[in-house]
PDB file of C-alpha atoms and ligand atoms in Angstrom:
ATOM      1  CA  MET A 894      39.995  97.861-148.950  1.00 82.00           C
ATOM      2  CA  GLU A 895      40.367  96.285-152.418  1.00 91.00           C
ATOM      3  CA  LEU A 896      43.851  95.485-153.670  1.00 95.00           C
ATOM      4  CA  TRP A 897      44.584  95.252-157.392  1.00 97.00           C
ATOM      5  CA  MET A 898      47.881  94.545-159.133  1.00 97.00           C
ATOM      6  CA  THR A 899      48.896  95.468-162.681  1.00 97.00           C
ATOM      7  CA  GLU A 900      51.662  94.050-164.817  1.00 97.00           C
ATOM      8  CA  PHE A 901      52.526  96.671-167.416  1.00 95.00           C
ATOM      9  CA  GLN A 902      53.170  94.661-170.572  1.00 92.00           C
ATOM     10  CA  THR A 903      53.716  97.556-172.949  1.00 91.00           C
ATOM     11  CA  LYS A 904      53.382 101.279-172.401  1.00 92.00           C
ATOM     12  CA  ASN A 905      49.754 100.985-173.532  1.00 95.00           C
ATOM     13  CA  LEU A 906      48.684  97.671-172.049  1.00 95.00           C
ATOM     14  CA  GLY A 907      48.502  96.005-168.652  1.00 97.00           C
ATOM     15  CA  LEU A 908      46.947  92.963-167.000  1.00 98.00           C
ATOM     16  CA  THR A 909      45.213  93.864-163.737  1.00 98.00           C
ATOM     17  CA  THR A 910      44.051  91.289-161.223  1.00 97.00           C
ATOM     18  CA  ARG A 911      42.437  91.515-157.784  1.00 98.00           C
ATOM     19  CA  ILE A 912      44.807  90.484-154.994  1.00 97.00           C
ATOM     20  CA  LYS A 913      43.732  88.738-151.782  1.00 97.00           C
ATOM     21  CA  GLU A 914      47.087  89.126-150.056  1.00 97.00           C
ATOM     22  CA  THR A 915      50.811  89.468-150.542  1.00 97.00           C
ATOM     23  CA  LEU A 916      52.432  86.353-149.137  1.00 98.00           C
ATOM     24  CA  TYR A 917      56.049  87.293-149.740  1.00 98.00           C
ATOM     25  CA  SER A 918      57.931  90.329-150.889  1.00 98.00           C
ATOM     26  CA  GLY A 919      61.716  90.621-150.990  1.00 98.00           C
ATOM     27  CA  LYS A 920      64.753  91.432-153.059  1.00 98.00           C
ATOM     28  CA  SER A 921      67.609  89.201-154.211  1.00 98.00           C
ATOM     29  CA  LYS A 922      70.914  90.174-155.800  1.00 96.00           C
ATOM     30  CA  PHE A 923      69.179  89.836-159.172  1.00 95.00           C
ATOM     31  CA  GLN A 924      65.565  90.970-158.854  1.00 95.00           C
ATOM     32  CA  ASP A 925      62.505  91.929-156.798  1.00 97.00           C
ATOM     33  CA  ILE A 926      60.584  88.794-155.846  1.00 98.00           C
ATOM     34  CA  ALA A 927      56.954  88.576-154.739  1.00 98.00           C
ATOM     35  CA  VAL A 928      54.319  85.905-154.253  1.00 98.00           C
ATOM     36  CA  VAL A 929      50.762  87.193-154.210  1.00 98.00           C
ATOM     37  CA  ASP A 930      47.469  85.364-153.858  1.00 98.00           C
ATOM     38  CA  SER A 931      44.966  86.547-156.465  1.00 98.00           C
ATOM     39  CA  GLU A 932      41.247  85.872-156.983  1.00 97.00           C
ATOM     40  CA  GLN A 933      41.595  84.882-160.666  1.00 98.00           C
ATOM     41  CA  PHE A 934      45.011  83.219-160.882  1.00 98.00           C
ATOM     42  CA  GLY A 935      45.526  81.922-157.344  1.00 98.00           C
ATOM     43  CA  ARG A 936      49.094  82.227-156.101  1.00 98.00           C
ATOM     44  CA  MET A 937      51.431  83.964-158.539  1.00 98.00           C
ATOM     45  CA  LEU A 938      55.204  84.427-158.655  1.00 98.00           C
ATOM     46  CA  VAL A 939      56.128  87.959-159.678  1.00 98.00           C
ATOM     47  CA  LEU A 940      59.700  88.993-160.581  1.00 96.00           C
ATOM     48  CA  ASP A 941      60.488  92.686-161.094  1.00 95.00           C
ATOM     49  CA  GLY A 942      56.745  93.333-161.429  1.00 95.00           C
ATOM     50  CA  VAL A 943      56.339  90.698-164.190  1.00 96.00           C
ATOM     51  CA  TYR A 944      53.977  87.743-163.662  1.00 97.00           C
ATOM     52  CA  GLN A 945      56.047  84.554-164.027  1.00 97.00           C
ATOM     53  CA  THR A 946      53.646  81.774-163.228  1.00 98.00           C
ATOM     54  CA  SER A 947      50.318  81.147-161.522  1.00 98.00           C
ATOM     55  CA  VAL A 948      48.697  78.140-159.911  1.00 98.00           C
ATOM     56  CA  PHE A 949      45.687  78.698-162.244  1.00 98.00           C
ATOM     57  CA  ASP A 950      47.434  78.101-165.584  1.00 98.00           C
ATOM     58  CA  GLU A 951      51.043  77.016-164.891  1.00 98.00           C
ATOM     59  CA  TYR A 952      50.381  73.481-166.109  1.00 98.00           C
ATOM     60  CA  ILE A 953      49.951  74.671-169.693  1.00 98.00           C
ATOM     61  CA  TYR A 954      53.302  76.449-169.852  1.00 98.00           C
ATOM     62  CA  HIS A 955      55.269  73.799-167.961  1.00 98.00           C
ATOM     63  CA  GLU A 956      53.821  70.808-169.792  1.00 98.00           C
ATOM     64  CA  MET A 957      54.331  72.470-173.157  1.00 98.00           C
ATOM     65  CA  ILE A 958      57.897  73.659-172.585  1.00 98.00           C
ATOM     66  CA  ALA A 959      58.917  70.209-171.287  1.00 98.00           C
ATOM     67  CA  HIS A 960      56.935  67.541-173.145  1.00 98.00           C
ATOM     68  CA  VAL A 961      56.986  68.884-176.703  1.00 98.00           C
ATOM     69  CA  PRO A 962      60.821  68.856-176.979  1.00 98.00           C
ATOM     70  CA  LEU A 963      61.218  65.702-174.876  1.00 98.00           C
ATOM     71  CA  PHE A 964      58.796  63.778-177.099  1.00 98.00           C
ATOM     72  CA  THR A 965      60.580  65.105-180.194  1.00 98.00           C
ATOM     73  CA  HIS A 966      63.822  63.440-179.062  1.00 98.00           C
ATOM     74  CA  PRO A 967      63.551  59.621-179.330  1.00 97.00           C
ATOM     75  CA  ASN A 968      65.537  58.935-176.166  1.00 97.00           C
ATOM     76  CA  PRO A 969      66.207  61.989-173.979  1.00 98.00           C
ATOM     77  CA  GLN A 970      68.397  60.866-171.087  1.00 98.00           C
ATOM     78  CA  LYS A 971      70.345  63.933-170.057  1.00 98.00           C
ATOM     79  CA  VAL A 972      68.313  67.136-169.882  1.00 98.00           C
ATOM     80  CA  LEU A 973      69.256  70.671-168.862  1.00 98.00           C
ATOM     81  CA  ILE A 974      66.782  73.293-167.651  1.00 98.00           C
ATOM     82  CA  ILE A 975      68.101  76.859-167.638  1.00 98.00           C
ATOM     83  CA  GLY A 976      66.097  79.113-165.283  1.00 98.00           C
ATOM     84  CA  GLY A 977      62.762  77.611-164.279  1.00 98.00           C
ATOM     85  CA  GLY A 978      63.267  78.611-160.615  1.00 98.00           C
ATOM     86  CA  ASP A 979      59.630  77.908-159.686  1.00 98.00           C
ATOM     87  CA  GLY A 980      60.296  74.202-160.368  1.00 98.00           C
ATOM     88  CA  GLY A 981      57.389  73.588-162.778  1.00 98.00           C
ATOM     89  CA  SER A 982      59.543  72.519-165.721  1.00 98.00           C
ATOM     90  CA  ALA A 983      61.593  70.197-163.511  1.00 98.00           C
ATOM     91  CA  ARG A 984      58.360  68.585-162.229  1.00 98.00           C
ATOM     92  CA  GLU A 985      57.379  67.764-165.824  1.00 98.00           C
ATOM     93  CA  VAL A 986      60.827  66.670-167.073  1.00 98.00           C
ATOM     94  CA  VAL A 987      61.290  64.022-164.348  1.00 98.00           C
ATOM     95  CA  LYS A 988      58.003  62.353-165.434  1.00 98.00           C
ATOM     96  CA  HIS A 989      59.723  60.952-168.554  1.00 98.00           C
ATOM     97  CA  SER A 990      60.913  57.391-168.018  1.00 97.00           C
ATOM     98  CA  SER A 991      63.857  57.843-170.428  1.00 97.00           C
ATOM     99  CA  VAL A 992      65.232  60.826-168.480  1.00 98.00           C
ATOM    100  CA  GLU A 993      68.058  59.727-166.206  1.00 98.00           C
ATOM    101  CA  LYS A 994      69.258  63.125-165.113  1.00 98.00           C
ATOM    102  CA  ALA A 995      67.677  66.581-165.164  1.00 98.00           C
ATOM    103  CA  VAL A 996      70.164  69.322-164.339  1.00 98.00           C
ATOM    104  CA  MET A 997      68.454  72.597-163.473  1.00 98.00           C
ATOM    105  CA  VAL A 998      70.595  75.735-163.410  1.00 98.00           C
ATOM    106  CA  GLU A 999      68.781  78.708-161.884  1.00 98.00           C
ATOM    107  CA  ILE A1000      70.698  81.916-161.250  1.00 97.00           C
ATOM    108  CA  ASP A1001      68.637  83.081-158.272  1.00 97.00           C
ATOM    109  CA  GLY A1002      68.602  80.843-155.187  1.00 98.00           C
ATOM    110  CA  LEU A1003      65.979  83.026-153.538  1.00 98.00           C
ATOM    111  CA  VAL A1004      63.438  82.308-156.334  1.00 98.00           C
ATOM    112  CA  VAL A1005      63.924  78.591-155.597  1.00 98.00           C
ATOM    113  CA  GLU A1006      63.523  79.021-151.820  1.00 98.00           C
ATOM    114  CA  VAL A1007      60.460  81.261-152.126  1.00 98.00           C
ATOM    115  CA  SER A1008      58.834  78.888-154.657  1.00 98.00           C
ATOM    116  CA  LYS A1009      59.467  75.898-152.394  1.00 98.00           C
ATOM    117  CA  GLN A1010      57.737  77.681-149.539  1.00 98.00           C
ATOM    118  CA  TYR A1011      54.792  79.376-151.276  1.00 98.00           C
ATOM    119  CA  LEU A1012      54.185  77.368-154.469  1.00 98.00           C
ATOM    120  CA  PRO A1013      54.231  73.752-153.211  1.00 98.00           C
ATOM    121  CA  GLU A1014      52.335  72.258-156.186  1.00 97.00           C
ATOM    122  CA  ILE A1015      54.679  73.799-158.733  1.00 98.00           C
ATOM    123  CA  SER A1016      57.937  73.198-156.869  1.00 98.00           C
ATOM    124  CA  GLU A1017      57.141  69.571-155.963  1.00 97.00           C
ATOM    125  CA  ALA A1018      60.235  67.998-157.623  1.00 98.00           C
ATOM    126  CA  MET A1019      62.559  70.506-155.902  1.00 98.00           C
ATOM    127  CA  ARG A1020      60.846  70.178-152.514  1.00 98.00           C
ATOM    128  CA  ASN A1021      60.954  66.388-152.596  1.00 97.00           C
ATOM    129  CA  GLN A1022      64.532  66.390-153.901  1.00 97.00           C
ATOM    130  CA  HIS A1023      63.530  64.125-156.787  1.00 98.00           C
ATOM    131  CA  PRO A1024      66.390  61.658-157.388  1.00 98.00           C
ATOM    132  CA  LYS A1025      66.652  62.574-161.096  1.00 98.00           C
ATOM    133  CA  LEU A1026      66.935  66.289-160.337  1.00 98.00           C
ATOM    134  CA  ASP A1027      70.324  67.973-159.917  1.00 98.00           C
ATOM    135  CA  LEU A1028      69.575  71.576-158.903  1.00 98.00           C
ATOM    136  CA  ARG A1029      72.383  74.105-159.151  1.00 98.00           C
ATOM    137  CA  ILE A1030      72.349  77.791-158.334  1.00 98.00           C
ATOM    138  CA  ASP A1031      74.419  79.336-161.096  1.00 97.00           C
ATOM    139  CA  ASP A1032      74.270  81.339-164.306  1.00 96.00           C
ATOM    140  CA  GLY A1033      72.956  79.139-167.125  1.00 97.00           C
ATOM    141  CA  ILE A1034      75.089  81.012-169.653  1.00 96.00           C
ATOM    142  CA  LYS A1035      78.240  80.222-167.687  1.00 96.00           C
ATOM    143  CA  HIS A1036      77.162  76.586-167.183  1.00 97.00           C
ATOM    144  CA  ILE A1037      76.851  75.772-170.866  1.00 97.00           C
ATOM    145  CA  ALA A1038      79.822  77.863-171.991  1.00 95.00           C
ATOM    146  CA  GLU A1039      82.100  75.160-170.565  1.00 86.00           C
ATOM    147  CA  LEU A1040      80.307  72.174-172.122  1.00 97.00           C
ATOM    148  CA  GLU A1041      80.547  70.264-175.359  1.00 97.00           C
ATOM    149  CA  ASN A1042      78.431  67.374-176.679  1.00 97.00           C
ATOM    150  CA  HIS A1043      76.786  66.968-173.275  1.00 97.00           C
ATOM    151  CA  TYR A1044      72.964  67.183-173.230  1.00 98.00           C
ATOM    152  CA  ASP A1045      70.209  65.527-175.282  1.00 98.00           C
ATOM    153  CA  VAL A1046      67.709  68.309-174.638  1.00 99.00           C
ATOM    154  CA  ILE A1047      68.091  71.841-173.253  1.00 98.00           C
ATOM    155  CA  ILE A1048      65.024  73.715-172.001  1.00 98.00           C
ATOM    156  CA  VAL A1049      65.430  77.479-171.655  1.00 98.00           C
ATOM    157  CA  ASP A1050      62.704  78.423-169.163  1.00 98.00           C
ATOM    158  CA  CYS A1051      63.770  82.004-168.799  1.00 93.00           C
ATOM    159  CA  SER A1052      62.246  85.295-167.792  1.00 86.00           C
ATOM    160  CA  ASP A1053      61.941  88.242-170.194  1.00 83.00           C
ATOM    161  CA  PRO A1054      65.124  89.477-171.904  1.00 82.00           C
ATOM    162  CA  ILE A1055      65.773  92.096-169.249  1.00 80.00           C
ATOM    163  CA  GLY A1056      67.872  91.731-166.074  1.00 79.00           C
ATOM    164  CA  PRO A1057      69.537  88.320-165.607  1.00 79.00           C
ATOM    165  CA  GLY A1058      67.649  86.826-168.603  1.00 85.00           C
ATOM    166  CA  GLU A1059      69.040  89.305-171.137  1.00 87.00           C
ATOM    167  CA  GLY A1060      71.953  87.139-172.298  1.00 93.00           C
ATOM    168  CA  LEU A1061      69.644  84.173-172.918  1.00 96.00           C
ATOM    169  CA  PHE A1062      68.263  85.731-176.101  1.00 96.00           C
ATOM    170  CA  THR A1063      71.555  86.324-177.927  1.00 96.00           C
ATOM    171  CA  TYR A1064      73.233  84.684-180.927  1.00 97.00           C
ATOM    172  CA  GLU A1065      76.278  83.860-178.756  1.00 97.00           C
ATOM    173  CA  PHE A1066      74.053  82.027-176.275  1.00 97.00           C
ATOM    174  CA  TYR A1067      72.453  79.947-179.060  1.00 98.00           C
ATOM    175  CA  GLN A1068      75.973  79.078-180.292  1.00 98.00           C
ATOM    176  CA  SER A1069      76.855  77.774-176.806  1.00 98.00           C
ATOM    177  CA  VAL A1070      73.579  75.825-176.658  1.00 98.00           C
ATOM    178  CA  LYS A1071      74.423  74.158-179.968  1.00 98.00           C
ATOM    179  CA  LYS A1072      77.894  73.225-178.707  1.00 98.00           C
ATOM    180  CA  ALA A1073      76.551  71.879-175.383  1.00 98.00           C
ATOM    181  CA  LEU A1074      74.058  69.623-177.193  1.00 98.00           C
ATOM    182  CA  LYS A1075      74.943  66.130-178.403  1.00 98.00           C
ATOM    183  CA  ALA A1076      75.086  65.402-182.166  1.00 98.00           C
ATOM    184  CA  ASP A1077      71.329  64.745-182.306  1.00 98.00           C
ATOM    185  CA  GLY A1078      70.368  67.183-179.528  1.00 98.00           C
ATOM    186  CA  LEU A1079      67.669  69.831-179.558  1.00 99.00           C
ATOM    187  CA  PHE A1080      66.593  72.791-177.467  1.00 98.00           C
ATOM    188  CA  VAL A1081      63.530  74.884-176.751  1.00 98.00           C
ATOM    189  CA  GLN A1082      63.134  78.440-175.546  1.00 98.00           C
ATOM    190  CA  GLN A1083      60.032  80.306-174.487  1.00 97.00           C
ATOM    191  CA  THR A1084      59.827  83.137-177.033  1.00 97.00           C
ATOM    192  CA  GLU A1085      56.988  85.303-175.707  1.00 96.00           C
ATOM    193  CA  SER A1086      53.888  86.622-177.513  1.00 97.00           C
ATOM    194  CA  PRO A1087      53.521  86.890-181.307  1.00 97.00           C
ATOM    195  CA  PHE A1088      51.255  89.925-180.831  1.00 97.00           C
ATOM    196  CA  ILE A1089      53.356  91.868-178.331  1.00 95.00           C
ATOM    197  CA  HIS A1090      56.934  90.709-178.907  1.00 93.00           C
ATOM    198  CA  ALA A1091      57.112  90.252-182.687  1.00 95.00           C
ATOM    199  CA  GLU A1092      60.565  91.786-182.941  1.00 95.00           C
ATOM    200  CA  LEU A1093      62.071  89.545-180.247  1.00 95.00           C
ATOM    201  CA  LEU A1094      60.434  86.495-181.783  1.00 96.00           C
ATOM    202  CA  GLN A1095      61.730  87.285-185.261  1.00 97.00           C
ATOM    203  CA  ARG A1096      65.251  87.937-183.990  1.00 97.00           C
ATOM    204  CA  ALA A1097      65.330  84.691-181.979  1.00 97.00           C
ATOM    205  CA  TRP A1098      63.948  82.771-184.979  1.00 98.00           C
ATOM    206  CA  LYS A1099      66.566  84.221-187.340  1.00 98.00           C
ATOM    207  CA  ASP A1100      69.447  83.464-184.962  1.00 98.00           C
ATOM    208  CA  ILE A1101      68.277  79.932-184.164  1.00 98.00           C
ATOM    209  CA  ALA A1102      67.539  79.131-187.826  1.00 98.00           C
ATOM    210  CA  SER A1103      71.029  80.264-188.823  1.00 98.00           C
ATOM    211  CA  LEU A1104      72.551  77.696-186.428  1.00 98.00           C
ATOM    212  CA  PHE A1105      70.156  74.739-186.425  1.00 98.00           C
ATOM    213  CA  PRO A1106      69.023  72.816-189.547  1.00 98.00           C
ATOM    214  CA  ILE A1107      65.545  72.329-188.048  1.00 98.00           C
ATOM    215  CA  THR A1108      63.785  75.322-186.461  1.00 98.00           C
ATOM    216  CA  ARG A1109      60.121  75.088-185.445  1.00 98.00           C
ATOM    217  CA  LEU A1110      57.734  77.307-183.569  1.00 98.00           C
ATOM    218  CA  TYR A1111      54.742  76.146-181.555  1.00 98.00           C
ATOM    219  CA  LEU A1112      51.971  77.861-179.639  1.00 98.00           C
ATOM    220  CA  ALA A1113      50.020  77.489-176.419  1.00 98.00           C
ATOM    221  CA  PRO A1114      47.244  79.563-174.852  1.00 98.00           C
ATOM    222  CA  ILE A1115      48.458  80.945-171.511  1.00 98.00           C
ATOM    223  CA  PRO A1116      45.995  83.416-169.926  1.00 98.00           C
ATOM    224  CA  LEU A1117      48.571  84.954-167.554  1.00 97.00           C
ATOM    225  CA  TYR A1118      51.031  85.992-170.266  1.00 97.00           C
ATOM    226  CA  PRO A1119      50.769  89.037-172.557  1.00 96.00           C
ATOM    227  CA  SER A1120      48.012  88.542-175.170  1.00 96.00           C
ATOM    228  CA  GLY A1121      47.298  85.014-173.845  1.00 97.00           C
ATOM    229  CA  THR A1122      49.092  83.406-176.819  1.00 98.00           C
ATOM    230  CA  HIS A1123      52.596  82.187-176.110  1.00 98.00           C
ATOM    231  CA  CYS A1124      55.370  81.002-178.445  1.00 98.00           C
ATOM    232  CA  PHE A1125      58.058  78.391-177.977  1.00 98.00           C
ATOM    233  CA  THR A1126      60.910  77.953-180.458  1.00 98.00           C
ATOM    234  CA  ILE A1127      62.767  74.683-181.032  1.00 98.00           C
ATOM    235  CA  GLY A1128      66.233  74.415-182.589  1.00 98.00           C
ATOM    236  CA  SER A1129      67.139  70.838-183.480  1.00 98.00           C
ATOM    237  CA  LYS A1130      70.172  69.180-185.051  1.00 98.00           C
ATOM    238  CA  VAL A1131      68.413  66.042-186.365  1.00 98.00           C
ATOM    239  CA  HIS A1132      64.954  65.298-184.966  1.00 98.00           C
ATOM    240  CA  ASP A1133      62.003  67.118-186.478  1.00 98.00           C
ATOM    241  CA  PRO A1134      58.952  67.655-184.229  1.00 98.00           C
ATOM    242  CA  LEU A1135      56.741  67.523-187.323  1.00 98.00           C
ATOM    243  CA  THR A1136      57.633  63.900-188.065  1.00 97.00           C
ATOM    244  CA  VAL A1137      57.226  62.436-184.556  1.00 97.00           C
ATOM    245  CA  ASP A1138      55.070  59.296-184.487  1.00 96.00           C
ATOM    246  CA  THR A1139      52.723  60.427-181.731  1.00 95.00           C
ATOM    247  CA  SER A1140      51.081  56.994-181.424  1.00 94.00           C
ATOM    248  CA  THR A1141      54.239  55.741-179.704  1.00 89.00           C
ATOM    249  CA  ILE A1142      54.680  58.450-177.099  1.00 92.00           C
ATOM    250  CA  GLU A1143      54.387  57.661-173.421  1.00 92.00           C
ATOM    251  CA  GLU A1144      51.084  58.542-171.685  1.00 89.00           C
ATOM    252  CA  LEU A1145      51.924  60.938-168.867  1.00 95.00           C
ATOM    253  CA  ASN A1146      49.771  62.400-166.144  1.00 95.00           C
ATOM    254  CA  THR A1147      49.103  65.765-167.796  1.00 98.00           C
ATOM    255  CA  ARG A1148      46.264  68.327-167.841  1.00 98.00           C
ATOM    256  CA  TYR A1149      47.005  70.053-171.155  1.00 98.00           C
ATOM    257  CA  HIS A1150      49.518  68.146-173.270  1.00 98.00           C
ATOM    258  CA  ASN A1151      48.453  65.030-175.161  1.00 97.00           C
ATOM    259  CA  ARG A1152      49.302  63.190-178.392  1.00 97.00           C
ATOM    260  CA  ASP A1153      47.046  65.425-180.512  1.00 97.00           C
ATOM    261  CA  ILE A1154      48.515  68.619-179.069  1.00 97.00           C
ATOM    262  CA  GLN A1155      52.077  67.331-179.596  1.00 98.00           C
ATOM    263  CA  LYS A1156      51.366  67.765-183.335  1.00 97.00           C
ATOM    264  CA  SER A1157      48.672  70.427-183.541  1.00 98.00           C
ATOM    265  CA  CYS A1158      50.629  73.035-181.554  1.00 98.00           C
ATOM    266  CA  PHE A1159      52.873  73.462-184.623  1.00 98.00           C
ATOM    267  CA  THR A1160      49.970  74.598-186.802  1.00 98.00           C
ATOM    268  CA  LEU A1161      50.572  78.295-187.326  1.00 98.00           C
ATOM    269  CA  PRO A1162      48.289  81.088-188.530  1.00 98.00           C
ATOM    270  CA  ASN A1163      49.351  83.006-191.634  1.00 98.00           C
ATOM    271  CA  PHE A1164      50.453  86.149-189.796  1.00 98.00           C
ATOM    272  CA  ILE A1165      53.014  84.155-187.782  1.00 98.00           C
ATOM    273  CA  LYS A1166      54.211  82.230-190.855  1.00 98.00           C
ATOM    274  CA  GLN A1167      54.672  85.599-192.528  1.00 97.00           C
ATOM    275  CA  MET A1168      56.649  86.924-189.556  1.00 97.00           C
ATOM    276  CA  LEU A1169      59.067  84.004-189.757  1.00 97.00           C
ATOM    277  CA  LYS A1170      59.838  84.324-193.487  1.00 92.00           C
TER     278      LYS A1170
HETATM  279  N1  LIG B2518      57.615  80.835-167.050  1.00 50.38           N
HETATM  280  C1  LIG B2518      58.236  82.067-166.856  1.00 50.38           C
HETATM  281  C2  LIG B2518      57.984  83.104-167.902  1.00 50.38           C
HETATM  282  O1  LIG B2518      57.836  82.802-169.093  1.00 50.38           O
HETATM  283  O2  LIG B2518      57.898  84.265-167.500  1.00 50.38           O
HETATM  284  C3  LIG B2518      59.664  81.943-166.496  1.00 50.38           C
HETATM  285  C4  LIG B2518      59.733  81.432-165.106  1.00 50.38           C
HETATM  286  S1  LIG B2518      61.221  81.130-164.320  1.00 50.38           S
HETATM  287  C5  LIG B2518      60.774  81.829-162.778  1.00 50.38           C
HETATM  288  C6  LIG B2518      62.448  82.211-165.009  1.00 50.38           C
HETATM  289  C7  LIG B2518      63.745  82.149-164.210  1.00 50.38           C
HETATM  290  O3  LIG B2518      64.853  82.370-165.063  1.00 50.38           O
HETATM  291  C8  LIG B2518      63.862  83.176-163.095  1.00 50.38           C
HETATM  292  O4  LIG B2518      63.743  82.531-161.850  1.00 50.38           O
HETATM  293  C9  LIG B2518      65.249  83.793-163.290  1.00 50.38           C
HETATM  294  O5  LIG B2518      65.959  83.992-162.086  1.00 50.38           O
HETATM  295  C10 LIG B2518      65.907  82.740-164.179  1.00 50.38           C
HETATM  296  N2  LIG B2518      67.044  83.238-164.959  1.00 50.38           N
HETATM  297  C11 LIG B2518      67.154  84.425-165.613  1.00 50.38           C
HETATM  298  N3  LIG B2518      68.364  84.527-166.171  1.00 50.38           N
HETATM  299  C12 LIG B2518      69.049  83.385-165.883  1.00 50.38           C
HETATM  300  C13 LIG B2518      70.351  82.908-166.187  1.00 50.38           C
HETATM  301  N4  LIG B2518      71.219  83.639-166.899  1.00 50.38           N
HETATM  302  N5  LIG B2518      70.698  81.679-165.737  1.00 50.38           N
HETATM  303  C14 LIG B2518      69.840  80.920-165.019  1.00 50.38           C
HETATM  304  N6  LIG B2518      68.587  81.333-164.674  1.00 50.38           N
HETATM  305  C15 LIG B2518      68.197  82.548-165.108  1.00 50.38           C
END
């Protein structure tokens, strides 16, 4: 018997992939959690029926959400990851020699446990209890609400704005992020597809741009995600990703990110520039 799985991305569009087996299926207080092994994408984490990450292409997303903001800041020492329960962002953040402490606040402890068991490559830093990593099971919104002038860089590695991730795409959340950042701090958020989620992207851009003097959007190709083109939005108090001297950035062990991509990912097509006006 053949098994196929579909993620319904809009009411007219889905991504269907052939499944070898379901390795885990369960339910936490927050969401349905599954790990399936697929022919095309290898092992995938699926939350509430939405593909979160796959062994096939996770490196693109995790390298891009971590390294682009971290190389924009000249000396990121204290970094916060909100969400990111699979551990991929944490694995990339701890590679930076300047980073002294990476606090990761994931709301769902079961996502962490399941990822540690079934996605060993992605969850490496969590499994090995990397000394720079401080993993906390808590609501990221609550965590930053109590902080002021605390982090150099905040990485919002969240799921879609439904369920527990809903509050991570609001103006009030961006206000708290700004307050929790140091005077020259910056943050990044994954902001979905420019083809499928134009409205969300425009709203996030408008809110972030009204709070941060420097707002930039960059792109990466991610086959697993809707339309295969994914956006990330940076809000920065001082440092501009467009003026980074890429010749000075540290060489890391990466499969996608490099010095050229650090700059070229900010090159936008006209239809996206138009959307952000
Ligand atoms: N790369 C993925 C994507 O773009 O779909 C996101 C992966 S990561 C698994 C997203 C995580 O954000 C989930 O594990 C979810 O539990 C977590 N999350 C959602 N809302 C949160 C909140 N308020 N605080 C902390 N973590 C949250």
